[in-house]
PDB file of C-alpha atoms in Angstrom:
ATOM      1  CA  GLN A 114       0.063   0.010  -0.063  1.00  0.00           C
ATOM      2  CA  VAL A 115       1.198   3.479  -1.042  1.00  0.00           C
ATOM      3  CA  GLN A 116       1.361   6.193   1.731  1.00  0.00           C
ATOM      4  CA  LEU A 117       2.727   9.698   1.620  1.00  0.00           C
ATOM      5  CA  VAL A 118       3.209  11.368   4.930  1.00  0.00           C
ATOM      6  CA  GLN A 119       3.773  14.961   5.001  1.00  0.00           C
ATOM      7  CA  SER A 120       5.414  17.273   7.655  1.00  0.00           C
ATOM      8  CA  GLY A 121       6.158  20.935   7.871  1.00  0.00           C
ATOM      9  CA  GLY A 122       4.069  23.990   7.220  1.00  0.00           C
ATOM     10  CA  GLY A 123       2.440  26.334   9.618  1.00  0.00           C
ATOM     11  CA  LEU A 124       2.351  29.958  10.299  1.00  0.00           C
ATOM     12  CA  VAL A 125       4.858  32.456   9.018  1.00  0.00           C
ATOM     13  CA  HIS A 126       5.097  36.311   8.350  1.00  0.00           C
ATOM     14  CA  THR A 127       5.346  37.770   4.867  1.00  0.00           C
ATOM     15  CA  GLY A 128       9.018  37.125   3.625  1.00  0.00           C
ATOM     16  CA  GLY A 129       9.396  34.124   5.869  1.00  0.00           C
ATOM     17  CA  SER A 130      10.504  30.612   5.004  1.00  0.00           C
ATOM     18  CA  LEU A 131       9.241  27.187   5.331  1.00  0.00           C
ATOM     19  CA  THR A 132      10.230  23.647   4.303  1.00  0.00           C
ATOM     20  CA  LEU A 133       7.670  20.976   3.588  1.00  0.00           C
ATOM     21  CA  SER A 134       8.703  17.319   3.745  1.00  0.00           C
ATOM     22  CA  CYS A 135       6.988  14.193   2.163  1.00  0.00           C
ATOM     23  CA  VAL A 136       8.167  10.465   2.846  1.00  0.00           C
ATOM     24  CA  ALA A 137       6.713   7.762   0.682  1.00  0.00           C
ATOM     25  CA  SER A 138       6.316   4.095   1.612  1.00  0.00           C
ATOM     26  CA  GLY A 139       5.170   1.280  -0.643  1.00  0.00           C
ATOM     27  CA  ARG A 140       6.674   2.909  -3.920  1.00  0.00           C
ATOM     28  CA  ASN A 141      10.170   3.923  -4.895  1.00  0.00           C
ATOM     29  CA  PHE A 142      10.322   7.510  -5.943  1.00  0.00           C
ATOM     30  CA  ARG A 143      12.995   6.793  -8.494  1.00  0.00           C
ATOM     31  CA  TYR A 144      10.518   5.638 -11.103  1.00  0.00           C
ATOM     32  CA  TYR A 145       7.909   8.344 -10.514  1.00  0.00           C
ATOM     33  CA  ASP A 146       7.447  11.994 -10.782  1.00  0.00           C
ATOM     34  CA  VAL A 147       7.117  13.826  -7.515  1.00  0.00           C
ATOM     35  CA  GLY A 148       5.351  17.057  -7.090  1.00  0.00           C
ATOM     36  CA  TRP A 149       3.706  19.454  -4.860  1.00  0.00           C
ATOM     37  CA  TYR A 150       0.309  21.039  -5.148  1.00  0.00           C
ATOM     38  CA  ARG A 151      -1.648  23.546  -3.441  1.00  0.00           C
ATOM     39  CA  GLN A 152      -5.235  24.466  -3.010  1.00  0.00           C
ATOM     40  CA  ILE A 153      -7.397  27.317  -1.350  1.00  0.00           C
ATOM     41  CA  PRO A 154     -10.835  26.973  -0.366  1.00  0.00           C
ATOM     42  CA  GLY A 155     -13.209  27.133  -3.543  1.00  0.00           C
ATOM     43  CA  LYS A 156     -10.508  26.761  -6.069  1.00  0.00           C
ATOM     44  CA  GLN A 157      -8.962  23.783  -7.899  1.00  0.00           C
ATOM     45  CA  ARG A 158      -5.692  22.143  -6.608  1.00  0.00           C
ATOM     46  CA  GLU A 159      -2.880  23.591  -8.594  1.00  0.00           C
ATOM     47  CA  LEU A 160       0.456  22.203  -9.473  1.00  0.00           C
ATOM     48  CA  VAL A 161       3.353  24.207  -7.750  1.00  0.00           C
ATOM     49  CA  ALA A 162       6.332  22.251  -8.665  1.00  0.00           C
ATOM     50  CA  VAL A 163       7.324  18.902 -10.202  1.00  0.00           C
ATOM     51  CA  ILE A 164      10.395  16.806 -10.651  1.00  0.00           C
ATOM     52  CA  SER A 165       9.766  14.869 -13.648  1.00  0.00           C
ATOM     53  CA  ALA A 166      11.620  11.413 -13.545  1.00  0.00           C
ATOM     54  CA  ARG A 167      10.584  10.860 -17.143  1.00  0.00           C
ATOM     55  CA  GLN A 168      11.954  14.259 -18.776  1.00  0.00           C
ATOM     56  CA  ASN A 169      14.681  14.673 -16.121  1.00  0.00           C
ATOM     57  CA  LYS A 170      13.736  18.279 -15.324  1.00  0.00           C
ATOM     58  CA  THR A 171      12.314  20.280 -12.633  1.00  0.00           C
ATOM     59  CA  ILE A 172       9.259  22.732 -13.405  1.00  0.00           C
ATOM     60  CA  TYR A 173       7.812  25.542 -11.409  1.00  0.00           C
ATOM     61  CA  ILE A 174       4.560  27.582 -11.787  1.00  0.00           C
ATOM     62  CA  ASP A 175       5.689  31.141 -12.538  1.00  0.00           C
ATOM     63  CA  SER A 176       4.526  32.741  -9.197  1.00  0.00           C
ATOM     64  CA  VAL A 177       6.937  30.759  -7.234  1.00  0.00           C
ATOM     65  CA  LYS A 178       9.978  30.719  -9.641  1.00  0.00           C
ATOM     66  CA  GLY A 179      12.976  31.920  -7.771  1.00  0.00           C
ATOM     67  CA  ARG A 180      11.349  31.505  -4.304  1.00  0.00           C
ATOM     68  CA  PHE A 181      10.506  27.842  -4.188  1.00  0.00           C
ATOM     69  CA  THR A 182      12.724  24.716  -4.579  1.00  0.00           C
ATOM     70  CA  ILE A 183      11.697  21.303  -4.849  1.00  0.00           C
ATOM     71  CA  ASP A 184      14.085  18.569  -4.167  1.00  0.00           C
ATOM     72  CA  ARG A 185      14.216  14.794  -3.627  1.00  0.00           C
ATOM     73  CA  ASP A 186      16.241  12.327  -1.644  1.00  0.00           C
ATOM     74  CA  ILE A 187      15.757   8.989  -3.479  1.00  0.00           C
ATOM     75  CA  ASP A 188      17.501   7.004  -0.879  1.00  0.00           C
ATOM     76  CA  ARG A 189      15.256   8.404   1.738  1.00  0.00           C
ATOM     77  CA  ASN A 190      12.167   8.207  -0.632  1.00  0.00           C
ATOM     78  CA  SER A 191      11.478  11.852   0.186  1.00  0.00           C
ATOM     79  CA  VAL A 192      10.434  14.909  -1.502  1.00  0.00           C
ATOM     80  CA  TYR A 193      10.897  18.523  -0.052  1.00  0.00           C
ATOM     81  CA  LEU A 194       9.596  22.003  -0.799  1.00  0.00           C
ATOM     82  CA  GLN A 195      11.727  24.668   0.353  1.00  0.00           C
ATOM     83  CA  MET A 196       9.671  27.933   0.316  1.00  0.00           C
ATOM     84  CA  HIS A 197      11.440  31.363   0.844  1.00  0.00           C
ATOM     85  CA  SER A 198      10.167  34.863   0.619  1.00  0.00           C
ATOM     86  CA  LEU A 199       6.537  33.719   1.096  1.00  0.00           C
ATOM     87  CA  LYS A 200       3.561  35.967   0.335  1.00  0.00           C
ATOM     88  CA  PRO A 201       0.052  36.047   1.499  1.00  0.00           C
ATOM     89  CA  GLU A 202      -1.040  34.621  -1.715  1.00  0.00           C
ATOM     90  CA  ASP A 203       0.868  31.474  -1.032  1.00  0.00           C
ATOM     91  CA  THR A 204      -1.491  30.659   1.644  1.00  0.00           C
ATOM     92  CA  ALA A 205      -3.051  27.319   0.905  1.00  0.00           C
ATOM     93  CA  VAL A 206      -3.104  23.674   2.018  1.00  0.00           C
ATOM     94  CA  TYR A 207      -0.017  22.002   0.232  1.00  0.00           C
ATOM     95  CA  TYR A 208      -0.160  18.340  -1.036  1.00  0.00           C
ATOM     96  CA  CYS A 209       2.635  16.149  -2.274  1.00  0.00           C
ATOM     97  CA  ALA A 210       1.796  13.604  -4.883  1.00  0.00           C
ATOM     98  CA  ILE A 211       3.416  10.914  -6.970  1.00  0.00           C
ATOM     99  CA  HIS A 212       2.506   9.672 -10.603  1.00  0.00           C
ATOM    100  CA  VAL A 213       4.282   8.134 -13.490  1.00  0.00           C
ATOM    101  CA  ASP A 214       3.610  11.534 -15.394  1.00  0.00           C
ATOM    102  CA  LEU A 215       2.501  14.528 -13.393  1.00  0.00           C
ATOM    103  CA  LEU A 216       3.158  16.832 -16.257  1.00  0.00           C
ATOM    104  CA  LEU A 217       0.229  15.169 -18.098  1.00  0.00           C
ATOM    105  CA  ALA A 218      -1.863  14.002 -15.441  1.00  0.00           C
ATOM    106  CA  LYS A 219      -5.100  15.492 -14.450  1.00  0.00           C
ATOM    107  CA  ILE A 220      -5.940  15.928 -10.655  1.00  0.00           C
ATOM    108  CA  SER A 221      -8.315  12.956 -10.975  1.00  0.00           C
ATOM    109  CA  ASP A 222      -5.602  10.805 -12.413  1.00  0.00           C
ATOM    110  CA  ILE A 223      -3.506  11.026  -9.092  1.00  0.00           C
ATOM    111  CA  ASP A 224      -4.064   8.092  -6.931  1.00  0.00           C
ATOM    112  CA  TYR A 225      -1.395   8.967  -4.334  1.00  0.00           C
ATOM    113  CA  TRP A 226      -1.556  12.136  -2.317  1.00  0.00           C
ATOM    114  CA  GLY A 227      -0.081  13.345   0.974  1.00  0.00           C
ATOM    115  CA  GLN A 228      -2.474  14.171   3.741  1.00  0.00           C
ATOM    116  CA  GLY A 229      -2.027  17.781   3.206  1.00  0.00           C
ATOM    117  CA  THR A 230      -0.317  20.543   5.130  1.00  0.00           C
ATOM    118  CA  GLN A 231      -1.611  24.036   5.963  1.00  0.00           C
ATOM    119  CA  VAL A 232       0.716  26.997   5.159  1.00  0.00           C
ATOM    120  CA  ILE A 233      -0.416  30.375   6.292  1.00  0.00           C
ATOM    121  CA  VAL A 234       1.634  33.578   5.340  1.00  0.00           C
ATOM    122  CA  SER A 235       0.387  36.436   7.431  1.00  0.00           C
ATOM    123  CA  THR A 236       0.620  40.154   6.613  1.00  0.00           C
TER     124      THR A 236
END
């Protein structure tokens, strides 16, 4: 059984930093794309950052480029999201996910999600 367990997150002031972690069991990250999504109430979950195993590249949405860094540790089967220069608009619940091709997958195609972690950036 695949399980993704997240940690990190919390409340931070504008300009602050947080790191999210996600540890997987039941699947080896090596063969999957790993990514972070976020969701605010009433809106669709959006992809924030992905490490594509298939294409061997890392992709970020424009709004987080230069501020967020996604990284993975294959030996620990973990993925991380370092977030710097946080803004109030980064406030959301963040989810990690794995899939064979996150760049093509719809939200409904993704079977494996972390439990979600709240990030609140105050003004």
